[in-house]
Amino acid sequence: MDIIPECFLYSKKVFHLNHSYYMPRLLAIIIFICIISACQRVPDKLVSITGLTMGTSYSIKLITQQISIDEEILYSDIEQILTDINQSMSTYIPDSELSLLNQSKITDRQNLSKDLFTVIEHANNVSLMTNGAFDITVGPLVNLWGFGPEPFTQKIPDDSILQSVKAHIGYQKIIIDRASRQISKSDPDIYIDLSAIAKGFAVDKIARYLDKQNIQNYLVEIGGELITKGLNSHQQSWLIGIEQANVLERSVQRIVSLNNIAMATSGDYRNYFEKDGIRYSHTIDPATAAPIYHNLASVTVLDKSTMHADALATAFMVLGTDKAHTLANKLGIAVYTLSKTDTGFEEKYNDYFKPYLTD
Ligand code: ADP
Ligand code: MG
């Protein structure tokens, strides 16, 4: 994901005047009104906040006319939101709410915080709509393949260990009770990994915070998952680059123009290891207990919700190009994929995605 430096667009306004007599006077009035409003117009303030979270970076850009806005308060509030989400959902923090849930072998109902419940419940819905391609109980497999909190080993796990771990995978093993905001595990050994959805949730939560501050124009991005609202500093939609799915260099494949919509991308070209010419990436197919093995290199999804786009991008990576497009069309989801070919990459996007492309 790249935020493209904005260029100016001029909109042409055409005035039709029937009486040339009035022209000079009218022009003088228009110029006068323009000068007055230019004097009265509070200049836009561009605020940029960046930092590190969830093993990656975050970037927030907002444009506001509130000159009184306190950037220090914004920054500390946003950092607090991110700290709270991590303390709830990270498997990298040993005493996070999720880590404690994973460590407990209790199969009775357990109370969860509102945020953790929301994310687990939504993950479960995405599992249902993707026929299990998205599955937050893949955590032990993610760890076994070396993509979890333990140091990166770059080793192919033993098949017997994979099979024994696979017995404890399955989103159906999490029983969700919405009314009481409780969950129970039907298998005490299940282990939940929210890495494919928590960033999207955090982006949405920061966006809601900015809404409450009455900020109308912003871009919130964590590790490539992002949401946009309103316009950028040049009164344009936000221009975002979709990266080429290239391991060696970072370059832009396509530019999309976004306004009041979220975007998430998943790919096999950043977090992976290679052995004997085979790429093992951090996206695990719950059906095979192994990293995905097909020619789909990256998926970009657009949706109102960053959390939903984030989860679906991972699910589509698991499904592969054809099944991903079939499901996206059925769900009415805008999707863009890059698939490996002998000569490079083949792009494919559906009709829901088309209106956002700039070229
Ligand atoms: P990124 O972290 O690059 O944005 P994703 O959003 O696709 O990528 O999340 C990938 C992470 O999700 C993996 O590192 C792993 O922790 C977890 N994961 C892997 N496979 C699945 C899956 N099938 N369903 C849910 N989560 C997964
Ligand atoms: Mg994801």
CSV table of C-alpha atoms and ligand atoms in Angstrom, one decimal:
chain,number,residue,atom,x,y,z
A,1,MET,CA,0.0,0.0,0.0
A,2,ASP,CA,1.3,3.4,-0.9
A,3,ILE,CA,-0.3,6.8,-0.3
A,4,ILE,CA,0.1,8.6,-3.6
A,5,PRO,CA,1.2,12.2,-3.5
A,6,GLU,CA,-1.9,14.1,-4.5
A,7,CYS,CA,-2.1,16.2,-7.7
A,8,PHE,CA,-4.5,19.0,-8.3
A,9,LEU,CA,-7.7,18.7,-10.2
A,10,TYR,CA,-9.4,21.8,-11.6
A,11,SER,CA,-13.2,21.7,-11.9
A,12,LYS,CA,-14.5,24.1,-14.5
A,13,LYS,CA,-17.5,26.2,-13.6
A,14,VAL,CA,-19.3,27.8,-16.6
A,15,PHE,CA,-21.4,30.9,-16.1
A,16,HIS,CA,-24.1,31.8,-18.7
A,17,LEU,CA,-24.8,35.5,-18.7
A,18,ASN,CA,-27.4,36.9,-21.1
A,19,HIS,CA,-26.7,40.6,-20.6
A,20,SER,CA,-23.2,41.6,-21.3
A,21,TYR,CA,-24.1,45.0,-19.6
A,22,TYR,CA,-24.0,43.3,-16.2
A,23,MET,CA,-20.7,41.6,-16.7
A,24,PRO,CA,-18.3,44.0,-15.2
A,25,ARG,CA,-20.5,44.7,-12.2
A,26,LEU,CA,-21.2,41.1,-11.6
A,27,LEU,CA,-17.6,40.1,-11.9
A,28,ALA,CA,-16.7,42.8,-9.4
A,29,ILE,CA,-19.3,41.4,-7.0
A,30,ILE,CA,-18.0,37.8,-7.5
A,31,ILE,CA,-14.4,38.9,-6.9
A,32,PHE,CA,-15.4,40.8,-3.8
A,33,ILE,CA,-17.3,37.8,-2.4
A,34,CYS,CA,-14.4,35.6,-3.1
A,35,ILE,CA,-12.0,37.9,-1.3
A,36,ILE,CA,-14.3,38.1,1.7
A,37,SER,CA,-14.7,34.3,1.9
A,38,ALA,CA,-11.0,33.8,1.3
A,39,CYS,CA,-10.3,36.1,4.3
A,40,GLN,CA,-12.9,34.3,6.4
A,41,ARG,CA,-11.9,30.7,5.4
A,42,VAL,CA,-10.0,29.0,8.1
A,43,PRO,CA,-7.1,27.2,6.4
A,44,ASP,CA,-7.1,23.4,6.5
A,45,LYS,CA,-4.8,21.9,9.0
A,46,LEU,CA,-3.0,18.7,8.0
A,47,VAL,CA,-2.1,16.5,11.0
A,48,SER,CA,0.1,13.4,10.5
A,49,ILE,CA,0.6,10.9,13.2
A,50,THR,CA,2.8,7.8,12.8
A,51,GLY,CA,4.0,5.1,15.1
A,52,LEU,CA,4.5,1.4,15.6
A,53,THR,CA,1.9,-1.2,16.6
A,54,MET,CA,1.0,-4.9,16.1
A,55,GLY,CA,4.5,-5.7,14.8
A,56,THR,CA,4.1,-3.1,12.0
A,57,SER,CA,3.7,0.7,11.5
A,58,TYR,CA,0.7,2.9,11.5
A,59,SER,CA,0.0,6.2,9.9
A,60,ILE,CA,-2.9,8.6,10.3
A,61,LYS,CA,-3.4,11.7,8.2
A,62,LEU,CA,-6.3,14.1,9.0
A,63,ILE,CA,-7.4,17.4,7.5
A,64,THR,CA,-9.4,19.6,9.7
A,65,GLN,CA,-10.4,23.2,10.0
A,66,GLN,CA,-10.3,23.0,13.8
A,67,ILE,CA,-7.2,25.1,14.5
A,68,SER,CA,-7.7,24.5,18.2
A,69,ILE,CA,-7.1,20.7,17.7
A,70,ASP,CA,-4.5,19.4,20.1
A,71,GLU,CA,-2.2,17.0,18.3
A,72,GLU,CA,-0.6,15.8,21.5
A,73,ILE,CA,-4.0,14.7,22.9
A,74,LEU,CA,-4.9,13.1,19.6
A,75,TYR,CA,-1.6,11.2,19.5
A,76,SER,CA,-1.9,10.0,23.1
A,77,ASP,CA,-5.6,9.0,22.7
A,78,ILE,CA,-4.7,7.0,19.6
A,79,GLU,CA,-1.7,5.3,21.3
A,80,GLN,CA,-4.0,4.4,24.2
A,81,ILE,CA,-6.6,2.9,21.8
A,82,LEU,CA,-3.9,0.8,20.2
A,83,THR,CA,-2.4,-0.3,23.6
A,84,ASP,CA,-5.8,-1.4,24.8
A,85,ILE,CA,-6.5,-3.4,21.7
A,86,ASN,CA,-3.1,-5.1,21.9
A,87,GLN,CA,-3.6,-5.8,25.6
A,88,SER,CA,-6.8,-7.5,24.6
A,89,MET,CA,-6.1,-9.3,21.3
A,90,SER,CA,-2.3,-9.9,20.9
A,91,THR,CA,-0.9,-13.4,21.1
A,92,TYR,CA,2.5,-11.7,21.4
A,93,ILE,CA,1.7,-10.4,24.9
A,94,PRO,CA,1.7,-13.3,27.3
A,95,ASP,CA,-0.9,-11.7,29.7
A,96,SER,CA,-3.2,-10.2,27.1
A,97,GLU,CA,-6.9,-11.1,27.5
A,98,LEU,CA,-6.6,-13.4,24.4
A,99,SER,CA,-3.4,-15.1,25.7
A,100,LEU,CA,-5.1,-15.8,29.0
A,101,LEU,CA,-8.1,-17.2,27.1
A,102,ASN,CA,-5.7,-19.4,25.0
A,103,GLN,CA,-3.9,-20.6,28.1
A,104,SER,CA,-7.0,-21.5,30.0
A,105,LYS,CA,-8.2,-25.1,29.4
A,106,ILE,CA,-11.6,-24.2,30.7
A,107,THR,CA,-14.5,-25.3,28.5
A,108,ASP,CA,-17.1,-23.4,30.5
A,109,ARG,CA,-18.5,-20.1,29.3
A,110,GLN,CA,-16.1,-17.2,29.7
A,111,ASN,CA,-16.8,-13.5,29.8
A,112,LEU,CA,-15.0,-11.4,27.2
A,113,SER,CA,-14.5,-7.7,26.9
A,114,LYS,CA,-16.7,-6.0,24.3
A,115,ASP,CA,-13.9,-5.5,21.8
A,116,LEU,CA,-12.6,-9.1,21.9
A,117,PHE,CA,-16.1,-10.5,21.7
A,118,THR,CA,-16.9,-8.3,18.7
A,119,VAL,CA,-13.8,-9.5,16.8
A,120,ILE,CA,-14.2,-13.2,17.6
A,121,GLU,CA,-17.9,-13.0,16.7
A,122,HIS,CA,-17.1,-11.3,13.4
A,123,ALA,CA,-14.3,-13.8,12.6
A,124,ASN,CA,-16.8,-16.6,13.2
A,125,ASN,CA,-19.2,-15.0,10.7
A,126,VAL,CA,-16.4,-14.7,8.1
A,127,SER,CA,-15.6,-18.4,8.7
A,128,LEU,CA,-19.2,-19.3,7.9
A,129,MET,CA,-19.3,-17.2,4.8
A,130,THR,CA,-16.0,-18.5,3.5
A,131,ASN,CA,-16.7,-22.1,4.3
A,132,GLY,CA,-13.8,-22.2,6.9
A,133,ALA,CA,-11.1,-20.6,4.7
A,134,PHE,CA,-10.9,-17.9,7.3
A,135,ASP,CA,-10.4,-19.6,10.7
A,136,ILE,CA,-8.9,-17.9,13.8
A,137,THR,CA,-8.3,-21.3,15.4
A,138,VAL,CA,-5.4,-21.9,12.9
A,139,GLY,CA,-3.1,-20.3,15.5
A,140,PRO,CA,-1.2,-23.6,16.5
A,141,LEU,CA,-0.5,-24.2,12.8
A,142,VAL,CA,0.7,-20.6,12.3
A,143,ASN,CA,3.1,-21.1,15.2
A,144,LEU,CA,4.2,-24.6,14.0
A,145,TRP,CA,5.1,-23.2,10.6
A,146,GLY,CA,7.1,-20.5,12.4
A,147,PHE,CA,4.9,-17.4,11.8
A,148,GLY,CA,3.7,-16.9,15.4
A,149,PRO,CA,5.3,-15.2,18.4
A,150,GLU,CA,8.2,-17.7,18.6
A,151,PRO,CA,11.4,-17.0,16.6
A,152,PHE,CA,11.2,-17.6,12.9
A,153,THR,CA,12.6,-21.1,12.3
A,154,GLN,CA,12.1,-21.5,8.5
A,155,LYS,CA,11.5,-25.3,9.0
A,156,ILE,CA,8.8,-27.5,7.5
A,157,PRO,CA,7.1,-29.2,10.5
A,158,ASP,CA,6.9,-32.9,10.9
A,159,ASP,CA,3.7,-34.3,9.3
A,160,SER,CA,2.7,-36.3,12.3
A,161,ILE,CA,2.9,-33.2,14.5
A,162,LEU,CA,0.9,-31.2,11.9
A,163,GLN,CA,-1.8,-33.9,11.9
A,164,SER,CA,-2.0,-34.0,15.7
A,165,VAL,CA,-2.3,-30.2,15.9
A,166,LYS,CA,-4.8,-30.1,13.1
A,167,ALA,CA,-7.2,-32.1,15.3
A,168,HIS,CA,-7.6,-29.0,17.5
A,169,ILE,CA,-8.4,-26.6,14.6
A,170,GLY,CA,-11.9,-25.6,13.7
A,171,TYR,CA,-13.9,-22.4,14.2
A,172,GLN,CA,-16.9,-24.6,15.1
A,173,LYS,CA,-15.1,-25.3,18.3
A,174,ILE,CA,-15.8,-21.8,19.5
A,175,ILE,CA,-19.3,-21.5,20.8
A,176,ILE,CA,-20.6,-18.0,20.8
A,177,ASP,CA,-23.4,-16.6,23.0
A,178,ARG,CA,-24.2,-13.1,21.8
A,179,ALA,CA,-26.7,-12.3,24.5
A,180,SER,CA,-24.3,-12.9,27.4
A,181,ARG,CA,-21.2,-11.8,25.4
A,182,GLN,CA,-19.6,-15.1,26.4
A,183,ILE,CA,-17.8,-17.8,24.5
A,184,SER,CA,-17.0,-21.4,25.4
A,185,LYS,CA,-14.5,-23.9,23.8
A,186,SER,CA,-15.7,-27.3,22.9
A,187,ASP,CA,-12.0,-28.3,22.8
A,188,PRO,CA,-9.9,-27.1,25.7
A,189,ASP,CA,-6.8,-27.0,23.4
A,190,ILE,CA,-8.0,-24.5,20.9
A,191,TYR,CA,-5.8,-21.5,20.4
A,192,ILE,CA,-7.1,-18.3,18.8
A,193,ASP,CA,-4.9,-16.0,16.5
A,194,LEU,CA,-6.5,-12.7,15.5
A,195,SER,CA,-3.5,-11.4,13.4
A,196,ALA,CA,-5.7,-11.5,10.2
A,197,ILE,CA,-8.5,-9.3,11.6
A,198,ALA,CA,-7.2,-7.3,14.6
A,199,LYS,CA,-5.5,-4.6,12.5
A,200,GLY,CA,-8.7,-4.0,10.6
A,201,PHE,CA,-10.6,-3.7,13.9
A,202,ALA,CA,-8.1,-1.2,15.3
A,203,VAL,CA,-8.3,0.9,12.1
A,204,ASP,CA,-12.1,1.1,12.5
A,205,LYS,CA,-11.9,1.9,16.2
A,206,ILE,CA,-9.5,4.8,15.5
A,207,ALA,CA,-11.8,6.0,12.7
A,208,ARG,CA,-14.8,6.0,15.2
A,209,TYR,CA,-12.6,8.0,17.6
A,210,LEU,CA,-11.8,10.6,14.9
A,211,ASP,CA,-15.5,10.8,14.0
A,212,LYS,CA,-16.2,11.7,17.6
A,213,GLN,CA,-13.7,14.5,17.4
A,214,ASN,CA,-15.7,15.8,14.5
A,215,ILE,CA,-12.9,15.2,12.0
A,216,GLN,CA,-14.4,14.8,8.5
A,217,ASN,CA,-11.3,14.0,6.4
A,218,TYR,CA,-8.9,11.3,7.3
A,219,LEU,CA,-6.9,8.3,6.4
A,220,VAL,CA,-6.1,5.7,9.0
A,221,GLU,CA,-3.7,2.9,8.1
A,222,ILE,CA,-2.1,0.1,10.1
A,223,GLY,CA,0.2,-2.3,8.2
A,224,GLY,CA,-1.5,-1.7,4.9
A,225,GLU,CA,-5.1,-2.1,6.2
A,226,LEU,CA,-6.8,1.3,5.9
A,227,ILE,CA,-9.9,3.4,6.0
A,228,THR,CA,-10.6,6.7,4.3
A,229,LYS,CA,-13.1,9.4,5.0
A,230,GLY,CA,-13.8,12.6,3.1
A,231,LEU,CA,-11.1,14.2,1.0
A,232,ASN,CA,-7.4,14.8,1.1
A,233,SER,CA,-5.7,18.2,1.5
A,234,HIS,CA,-6.3,18.9,-2.2
A,235,GLN,CA,-10.1,18.2,-1.9
A,236,GLN,CA,-9.7,15.0,-3.8
A,237,SER,CA,-10.5,11.4,-2.9
A,238,TRP,CA,-7.6,9.7,-1.2
A,239,LEU,CA,-5.2,8.1,-3.8
A,240,ILE,CA,-3.8,4.8,-2.7
A,241,GLY,CA,-1.3,2.6,-4.5
A,242,ILE,CA,-1.8,-1.2,-4.7
A,243,GLU,CA,1.7,-2.7,-4.6
A,244,GLN,CA,3.1,-5.1,-7.1
A,245,ALA,CA,3.3,-8.5,-5.5
A,246,ASN,CA,7.0,-8.4,-5.9
A,247,VAL,CA,9.5,-9.7,-3.3
A,248,LEU,CA,12.5,-7.8,-4.5
A,249,GLU,CA,11.2,-4.3,-4.9
A,250,ARG,CA,8.3,-2.1,-3.8
A,251,SER,CA,6.5,-0.5,-6.7
A,252,VAL,CA,2.9,0.5,-7.4
A,253,GLN,CA,0.8,-1.7,-9.7
A,254,ARG,CA,-2.4,0.3,-9.6
A,255,ILE,CA,-3.8,3.5,-8.0
A,256,VAL,CA,-7.3,3.5,-6.5
A,257,SER,CA,-9.3,6.5,-5.5
A,258,LEU,CA,-11.0,6.0,-2.2
A,259,ASN,CA,-13.6,8.1,-0.3
A,260,ASN,CA,-15.5,6.8,2.8
A,261,ILE,CA,-14.3,3.2,2.2
A,262,ALA,CA,-11.8,0.8,3.7
A,263,MET,CA,-9.2,-1.3,1.9
A,264,ALA,CA,-7.2,-4.4,3.0
A,265,THR,CA,-4.5,-6.3,1.2
A,266,SER,CA,-3.1,-9.8,1.9
A,267,GLY,CA,-0.2,-11.3,0.1
A,268,ASP,CA,2.4,-14.1,0.0
A,269,TYR,CA,5.4,-11.9,-0.8
A,270,ARG,CA,6.3,-10.3,2.5
A,271,ASN,CA,6.1,-12.9,5.3
A,272,TYR,CA,7.3,-16.2,4.0
A,273,PHE,CA,10.3,-18.6,3.7
A,274,GLU,CA,11.4,-20.7,0.7
A,275,LYS,CA,12.7,-24.3,0.6
A,276,ASP,CA,13.5,-26.3,-2.5
A,277,GLY,CA,11.9,-23.6,-4.7
A,278,ILE,CA,8.6,-23.7,-2.8
A,279,ARG,CA,7.3,-20.6,-1.0
A,280,TYR,CA,5.8,-21.1,2.4
A,281,SER,CA,3.8,-18.0,3.4
A,282,HIS,CA,2.1,-17.0,6.6
A,283,THR,CA,-1.4,-17.7,5.2
A,284,ILE,CA,-2.5,-21.2,6.3
A,285,ASP,CA,-5.1,-23.2,4.5
A,286,PRO,CA,-7.1,-24.8,7.4
A,287,ALA,CA,-8.1,-27.7,5.1
A,288,THR,CA,-4.5,-28.8,4.5
A,289,ALA,CA,-2.8,-27.5,7.7
A,290,ALA,CA,-0.1,-26.0,5.4
A,291,PRO,CA,0.6,-22.6,3.9
A,292,ILE,CA,-1.4,-21.9,0.7
A,293,TYR,CA,-0.1,-23.4,-2.4
A,294,HIS,CA,-1.4,-21.8,-5.6
A,295,ASN,CA,-0.6,-18.9,-7.9
A,296,LEU,CA,-2.5,-16.1,-6.1
A,297,ALA,CA,0.0,-13.6,-4.9
A,298,SER,CA,-2.1,-10.8,-3.5
A,299,VAL,CA,-5.7,-9.9,-2.8
A,300,THR,CA,-7.1,-6.4,-2.2
A,301,VAL,CA,-10.6,-6.0,-0.8
A,302,LEU,CA,-12.7,-2.9,-0.4
A,303,ASP,CA,-15.6,-2.6,2.1
A,304,LYS,CA,-17.2,-0.2,4.5
A,305,SER,CA,-15.6,-2.0,7.4
A,306,THR,CA,-11.8,-2.4,7.6
A,307,MET,CA,-12.3,-5.4,9.9
A,308,HIS,CA,-14.4,-7.2,7.3
A,309,ALA,CA,-12.0,-6.3,4.4
A,310,ASP,CA,-9.0,-7.5,6.5
A,311,ALA,CA,-10.6,-10.9,7.2
A,312,LEU,CA,-11.9,-11.4,3.7
A,313,ALA,CA,-8.5,-10.5,2.1
A,314,THR,CA,-7.0,-13.4,4.1
A,315,ALA,CA,-9.9,-15.7,3.3
A,316,PHE,CA,-9.6,-15.0,-0.4
A,317,MET,CA,-5.8,-15.7,-0.3
A,318,VAL,CA,-6.7,-19.1,1.1
A,319,LEU,CA,-9.4,-19.7,-1.6
A,320,GLY,CA,-7.2,-18.9,-4.6
A,321,THR,CA,-8.0,-16.7,-7.6
A,322,ASP,CA,-11.1,-18.4,-9.1
A,323,LYS,CA,-12.9,-19.3,-5.9
A,324,ALA,CA,-12.1,-15.9,-4.4
A,325,HIS,CA,-13.7,-14.1,-7.4
A,326,THR,CA,-16.7,-16.4,-7.4
A,327,LEU,CA,-17.3,-15.8,-3.7
A,328,ALA,CA,-16.6,-12.0,-3.9
A,329,ASN,CA,-19.2,-11.7,-6.7
A,330,LYS,CA,-21.7,-13.7,-4.7
A,331,LEU,CA,-21.2,-11.5,-1.6
A,332,GLY,CA,-21.1,-8.3,-3.6
A,333,ILE,CA,-17.6,-7.5,-2.5
A,334,ALA,CA,-15.1,-5.4,-4.5
A,335,VAL,CA,-12.0,-7.5,-5.1
A,336,TYR,CA,-8.7,-7.1,-7.0
A,337,THR,CA,-6.2,-10.0,-7.3
A,338,LEU,CA,-2.7,-10.4,-8.7
A,339,SER,CA,-1.8,-14.0,-9.7
A,340,LYS,CA,1.6,-15.3,-10.7
A,341,THR,CA,2.1,-16.3,-14.3
A,342,ASP,CA,5.2,-17.5,-16.2
A,343,THR,CA,5.9,-14.0,-17.3
A,344,GLY,CA,4.9,-11.9,-14.3
A,345,PHE,CA,1.5,-11.1,-12.7
A,346,GLU,CA,-2.0,-11.2,-14.0
A,347,GLU,CA,-4.5,-8.8,-12.5
A,348,LYS,CA,-8.2,-9.4,-12.2
A,349,TYR,CA,-10.8,-7.3,-10.6
A,350,ASN,CA,-14.6,-7.5,-10.5
A,351,ASP,CA,-17.3,-4.9,-11.4
A,352,TYR,CA,-17.6,-3.8,-7.8
A,353,PHE,CA,-13.9,-2.8,-7.8
A,354,LYS,CA,-13.8,-1.1,-11.2
A,355,PRO,CA,-15.2,2.3,-10.1
A,356,TYR,CA,-12.3,2.8,-7.7
A,357,LEU,CA,-9.5,2.4,-10.3
A,358,THR,CA,-7.9,5.6,-11.6
A,359,ASP,CA,-6.6,4.3,-14.8
B,1,ADP,P1,-1.0,-9.3,7.1
B,1,ADP,O1,-0.6,-9.6,8.5
B,1,ADP,O2,0.2,-9.3,6.1
B,1,ADP,O3,-1.9,-8.1,6.9
B,1,ADP,P2,-3.2,-11.1,6.9
B,1,ADP,O4,-4.1,-10.0,7.3
B,1,ADP,O5,-3.5,-11.9,5.8
B,1,ADP,O6,-1.7,-10.5,6.6
B,1,ADP,O7,-2.9,-12.0,8.2
B,1,ADP,C1,-2.1,-13.1,8.2
B,1,ADP,C2,-2.0,-13.7,9.6
B,1,ADP,O8,-3.2,-14.3,9.9
B,1,ADP,C3,-1.0,-14.8,9.7
B,1,ADP,O9,0.3,-14.3,10.1
B,1,ADP,C4,-1.6,-15.7,10.7
B,1,ADP,O10,-1.3,-15.2,12.0
B,1,ADP,C5,-3.1,-15.5,10.5
B,1,ADP,N1,-3.7,-16.5,9.6
B,1,ADP,C6,-3.0,-17.3,8.7
B,1,ADP,N2,-3.9,-18.1,8.0
B,1,ADP,C7,-5.1,-17.8,8.5
B,1,ADP,C8,-6.5,-18.2,8.1
B,1,ADP,N3,-6.7,-19.1,7.2
B,1,ADP,N4,-7.5,-17.7,8.8
B,1,ADP,C9,-7.3,-16.7,9.8
B,1,ADP,N5,-6.1,-16.3,10.1
B,1,ADP,C10,-5.0,-16.8,9.5
B,2,MG,MG,-6.1,-9.9,6.9
